[in-house]
């Protein structure tokens, strides 16, 4: 008997069968008969057409031995098959491969772990063979299913369980390698295969310890770890799978990851989820990064009604993906990322507002508080992601994102924003305003534009400054911080942190450059707008110490980055106007706020005097500060912003030596060549409608012109009353437009824009030239002949908001074009 075949019958058998029978010894413990195996191999190479029959016969013997549990002969048959595969690479090997795969399948189907591992090892060897021609009919569906099942082995013996799982992972790796190298490789990327392969790998990866995503890609496992640890081997296989993914099949490989994380509830905590997406982002080709980001955004939309911690976990994963993708190609998903994040920010604020409104007493309040805190986690995660993504974008894209976010910020009284806030209410709207401005603050962090016009174009500056007049100190703080990010192009802000009297500004080592022409043009166009917001921001009733610190920093940064001689004079006028407003107190501010304004003015004038280095100016400022230190320390920032500071009962009785005097400043600057004529013109904030937009009462709610005529020469029976009110509408109707309505509309628009942008002294100069024209027009309207008497008999009183200006002779009154229609 040779291999179970009678000797007398063996001579009648075909040669290929006799050669196959001869490789099996009588005792399987002796192993493969090497001499006869060499003969079989030589025969197969010499007659490749016989390979099909050799394979079929080997498969028949192996199937019989498997059923009879003759493991020794099974091992010999598989060893022979392996050697034949390695030796024969002709086209005739295709039918032989089918027999080989049939034998491997038989081993995998057996319940013996030893045979399953044996079949897997043979399949892996086969997977490493490069075939000369592709196979168009071969499929590996069974092997994908079987290897995936082995990855989830639950054998009672831990060692055997580990061995089977490792075999399953290696089998999947072999399938991937074999199919990717095949021209029909697209079949392995079909969803029905990926839905088995990816979860099987992730199931074995879950024990891997996390590493910090910011340090770099996860470390590659060593060769020893690959062989012994299923988790490390699965991770290596997962990386290889993703590394072979292309544009068309990337999504099929990523989507099962979401299903696995959802099914096993791995978003909270999300350490494993973060680790998985780190591997994904580092393994795929860089140009496909935006595909993964799109998938994460889509999944975030799909899970928008889940618990806050689940959403926060997904957003954290997005942050890690963005952190890696930002170093390479982001693709066309930039606006999509921000749009989706802002949408979920609004949803989170809406959920938070609903929880607060629906809370009740007792335990429900505790649950509401917990949900509220969880929603804040979501919001912080969104802001962090927005900031990190935005800060890694190139400047041109970052400018677009700044405009995009600013367009989402809701401002009361306008509908220019594009974010739906109908369900938020006032509290929710305030919350979304704060969140969006915090996002904008993150995006603008580190932004360095060459010119201020690039950083603050008019289309961005106007909507940015609107929230700076809102009745919410936190919103105003955020607006100022955003401005600091954009204006501070030389990183001086940290040196100016805190409001204080700086003994020697030179010690700060301020970095600055010569003001360029574009920056000068910007200040001529927008300077009055910036001054106005600082002026009104200082007079807010709810200001806290941080507001004054940020306002001081704003003045200092404008001085450093944008100030020429003209701007310096304007800033000093602004500071003196703030000092006067604190002393006069038309806005009925508290004593703390009045002293806070005085302290801010002192800190700024001390700073600007040293920056322009005019000795006489520095001497005056130092003298006032010295007197304040002795007699009124509450006028200095170091004292007024302490926790306990004694405040005065009134400021009316204070000596002028405690104030910065305009004439002294003008005298000192004039001696150094400064043009100080404008210092004698008090600063008045320009008239705009931004107060209305920000829920404040406008400083020009009403404008009426009241003319009091006390004529001596007019008859008593004249029907003209002594006091007649003339409004803009009356003036407008009284003037014949002669059908030029369109031109008049354009003229009014230009005049209003001039009043919004032009400096006060420029407007005053133009008013001078219009005085005579206004005199004639008023005479026509009133049908009066006004002659300048030695002592004026006609007076004009102007009422603007709450302020009433002093009556002056009509013929001396000077009006701008705005009043002439």
Short mmCIF file of C-alpha atoms in Angstrom, two decimals, residues 43-239:
data_model
loop_
_atom_site.label_atom_id
_atom_site.label_comp_id
_atom_site.label_asym_id
_atom_site.label_seq_id
_atom_site.Cartn_x
_atom_site.Cartn_y
_atom_site.Cartn_z
CA UNK A 43 6.27 16.80 -14.26
CA UNK A 44 3.92 19.73 -13.60
CA UNK A 45 6.37 22.24 -15.07
CA UNK A 46 7.06 20.01 -18.10
CA UNK A 47 3.39 19.29 -18.76
CA UNK A 48 1.46 22.35 -17.49
CA UNK A 49 -1.73 21.06 -19.13
CA UNK A 50 -1.76 18.36 -16.46
CA UNK A 51 -1.89 20.92 -13.60
CA UNK A 52 -5.68 20.97 -13.67
CA UNK A 53 -5.87 17.19 -13.14
CA UNK A 54 -3.14 17.25 -10.51
CA UNK A 55 -5.05 19.89 -8.60
CA UNK A 56 -8.35 18.05 -8.85
CA UNK A 57 -6.82 14.83 -7.61
CA UNK A 58 -5.05 16.56 -4.73
CA UNK A 59 -8.33 18.24 -3.80
CA UNK A 60 -10.14 14.91 -3.87
CA UNK A 61 -7.59 13.31 -1.54
CA UNK A 62 -7.57 16.31 0.79
CA UNK A 63 -11.38 16.36 1.05
CA UNK A 64 -11.37 12.69 1.95
CA UNK A 65 -8.65 13.17 4.55
CA UNK A 66 -10.47 16.14 6.09
CA UNK A 67 -13.65 14.12 6.50
CA UNK A 68 -11.66 11.24 8.02
CA UNK A 69 -9.79 13.68 10.32
CA UNK A 70 -6.45 12.49 8.93
CA UNK A 71 -4.71 15.77 9.68
CA UNK A 72 -1.24 14.46 8.86
CA UNK A 73 -2.13 13.78 5.24
CA UNK A 74 -4.00 17.11 5.04
CA UNK A 75 -0.81 18.94 6.03
CA UNK A 76 1.17 17.03 3.38
CA UNK A 77 -1.41 17.80 0.67
CA UNK A 78 -1.36 21.53 1.47
CA UNK A 79 2.43 21.61 1.50
CA UNK A 80 2.46 19.97 -1.93
CA UNK A 81 -0.07 22.46 -3.24
CA UNK A 82 2.00 25.37 -1.95
CA UNK A 83 5.13 24.09 -3.67
CA UNK A 84 3.32 23.53 -6.95
CA UNK A 85 1.89 27.07 -6.82
CA UNK A 86 5.29 28.58 -6.23
CA UNK A 87 6.85 26.60 -9.08
CA UNK A 88 4.22 26.96 -11.82
CA UNK A 89 3.34 30.41 -13.25
CA UNK A 90 1.99 29.49 -16.68
CA UNK A 91 -1.45 30.32 -18.02
CA UNK A 92 -2.53 26.75 -17.30
CA UNK A 93 -2.28 27.47 -13.59
CA UNK A 94 -5.72 29.08 -13.60
CA UNK A 95 -7.70 25.81 -13.37
CA UNK A 96 -5.23 24.56 -10.77
CA UNK A 97 -5.89 27.66 -8.67
CA UNK A 98 -9.58 26.87 -8.63
CA UNK A 99 -8.80 23.45 -7.16
CA UNK A 100 -6.43 25.08 -4.70
CA UNK A 101 -9.03 27.59 -3.54
CA UNK A 102 -11.57 24.81 -3.21
CA UNK A 103 -9.17 22.94 -0.90
CA UNK A 104 -8.52 26.11 1.15
CA UNK A 105 -12.26 26.63 1.51
CA UNK A 106 -12.64 23.07 2.78
CA UNK A 107 -10.05 23.74 5.47
CA UNK A 108 -11.66 27.02 6.50
CA UNK A 109 -15.05 25.35 6.78
CA UNK A 110 -13.73 22.69 9.12
CA UNK A 111 -14.25 23.19 12.80
CA UNK A 112 -10.65 22.49 13.71
CA UNK A 113 -8.64 25.65 14.45
CA UNK A 114 -5.46 23.94 13.30
CA UNK A 115 -6.87 23.31 9.82
CA UNK A 116 -8.33 26.83 9.62
CA UNK A 117 -4.93 28.31 10.35
CA UNK A 118 -3.37 25.92 7.81
CA UNK A 119 -5.81 27.01 5.10
CA UNK A 120 -5.22 30.67 5.91
CA UNK A 121 -1.45 30.28 5.66
CA UNK A 122 -1.80 28.65 2.26
CA UNK A 123 -4.11 31.39 1.05
CA UNK A 124 -1.67 34.08 2.18
CA UNK A 125 1.11 32.40 0.21
CA UNK A 126 -1.16 32.28 -2.83
CA UNK A 127 -2.05 35.98 -2.38
CA UNK A 128 1.63 36.93 -2.65
CA UNK A 129 1.98 35.24 -6.05
CA UNK A 130 1.81 37.59 -9.02
CA UNK A 131 -0.15 35.88 -11.77
CA UNK A 132 0.76 36.51 -15.39
CA UNK A 133 -2.81 37.13 -16.55
CA UNK A 134 -5.85 38.34 -14.66
CA UNK A 135 -8.73 36.12 -13.76
CA UNK A 136 -12.09 37.53 -14.86
CA UNK A 137 -14.32 34.95 -13.23
CA UNK A 138 -12.71 34.34 -9.86
CA UNK A 139 -14.44 35.82 -6.82
CA UNK A 140 -13.47 35.89 -3.18
CA UNK A 141 -16.84 36.44 -1.51
CA UNK A 142 -16.57 33.25 0.51
CA UNK A 143 -13.09 34.05 1.76
CA UNK A 144 -14.09 37.59 2.80
CA UNK A 145 -17.00 36.22 4.79
CA UNK A 146 -15.01 33.39 6.33
CA UNK A 147 -11.97 35.45 7.27
CA UNK A 148 -14.23 38.15 8.74
CA UNK A 149 -15.96 35.53 10.86
CA UNK A 150 -12.61 34.23 12.08
CA UNK A 151 -11.74 37.79 13.19
CA UNK A 152 -14.67 37.59 15.62
CA UNK A 153 -13.71 34.18 17.01
CA UNK A 154 -15.05 33.51 20.51
CA UNK A 155 -13.19 30.25 21.21
CA UNK A 156 -13.05 29.40 24.90
CA UNK A 157 -9.28 28.97 24.89
CA UNK A 158 -7.68 32.47 24.78
CA UNK A 159 -4.58 31.25 22.95
CA UNK A 160 -6.60 29.47 20.28
CA UNK A 161 -8.95 32.46 20.01
CA UNK A 162 -6.02 34.75 19.43
CA UNK A 163 -4.53 32.38 16.88
CA UNK A 164 -7.79 32.19 14.92
CA UNK A 165 -8.27 35.96 14.98
CA UNK A 166 -4.74 36.53 13.73
CA UNK A 167 -5.40 34.01 10.94
CA UNK A 168 -8.60 35.86 10.00
CA UNK A 169 -6.81 39.22 9.86
CA UNK A 170 -4.00 37.80 7.77
CA UNK A 171 -6.56 36.24 5.47
CA UNK A 172 -8.30 39.58 4.96
CA UNK A 173 -4.93 41.12 4.28
CA UNK A 174 -4.28 38.43 1.67
CA UNK A 175 -7.66 39.02 0.00
CA UNK A 176 -6.96 42.76 -0.17
CA UNK A 177 -3.53 42.27 -1.69
CA UNK A 178 -4.76 39.72 -4.21
CA UNK A 179 -7.78 41.68 -5.37
CA UNK A 180 -6.09 45.07 -5.50
CA UNK A 181 -3.41 43.69 -7.78
CA UNK A 182 -6.08 42.11 -9.97
CA UNK A 183 -7.68 44.09 -12.79
CA UNK A 184 -11.01 43.25 -11.24
CA UNK A 185 -9.91 44.86 -7.97
CA UNK A 186 -13.04 47.03 -7.83
CA UNK A 187 -15.04 44.06 -6.57
CA UNK A 188 -13.38 44.09 -3.14
CA UNK A 189 -14.48 47.71 -2.61
CA UNK A 190 -18.14 46.88 -2.99
CA UNK A 191 -20.17 47.81 0.11
CA UNK A 192 -21.10 44.19 0.87
CA UNK A 193 -17.40 43.35 1.27
CA UNK A 194 -16.35 46.53 3.05
CA UNK A 195 -19.19 46.12 5.53
CA UNK A 196 -17.54 42.86 6.63
CA UNK A 197 -13.87 43.70 6.33
CA UNK A 198 -13.72 47.09 8.05
CA UNK A 199 -15.76 46.20 11.18
CA UNK A 200 -13.72 43.01 11.58
CA UNK A 201 -10.50 45.00 11.63
CA UNK A 202 -11.92 47.66 13.95
CA UNK A 203 -13.18 44.98 16.32
CA UNK A 204 -9.62 43.78 16.78
CA UNK A 205 -8.16 47.27 16.96
CA UNK A 206 -10.18 48.46 19.94
CA UNK A 207 -7.52 47.57 22.50
CA UNK A 208 -4.89 49.85 21.02
CA UNK A 209 -3.88 52.67 23.34
CA UNK A 210 -4.50 56.17 22.04
CA UNK A 211 -1.74 58.56 21.02
CA UNK A 212 -1.86 62.31 20.73
CA UNK A 213 -3.07 63.30 17.28
CA UNK A 214 -1.12 66.56 17.29
CA UNK A 215 2.26 64.90 17.58
CA UNK A 216 2.06 63.18 14.23
CA UNK A 217 0.95 59.94 12.60
CA UNK A 218 0.56 56.86 14.79
CA UNK A 219 3.76 54.86 15.12
CA UNK A 220 4.15 51.89 12.83
CA UNK A 221 4.08 48.51 14.59
CA UNK A 222 7.14 46.30 14.70
CA UNK A 223 7.30 42.99 12.84
CA UNK A 224 7.11 40.98 16.06
CA UNK A 225 4.00 42.84 17.19
CA UNK A 226 2.32 42.23 13.85
CA UNK A 227 2.64 38.49 14.26
CA UNK A 228 1.65 38.24 17.92
CA UNK A 229 -0.91 40.99 18.55
CA UNK A 230 -4.26 40.89 16.72
CA UNK A 231 -4.85 44.58 17.46
CA UNK A 232 -1.57 45.70 15.91
CA UNK A 233 -1.95 43.34 12.95
CA UNK A 234 -5.50 44.61 12.35
CA UNK A 235 -4.33 48.22 12.45
CA UNK A 236 -1.57 47.46 9.96
CA UNK A 237 -4.08 45.77 7.65
CA UNK A 238 -6.48 48.71 8.04
CA UNK A 239 -3.76 51.14 7.02
#
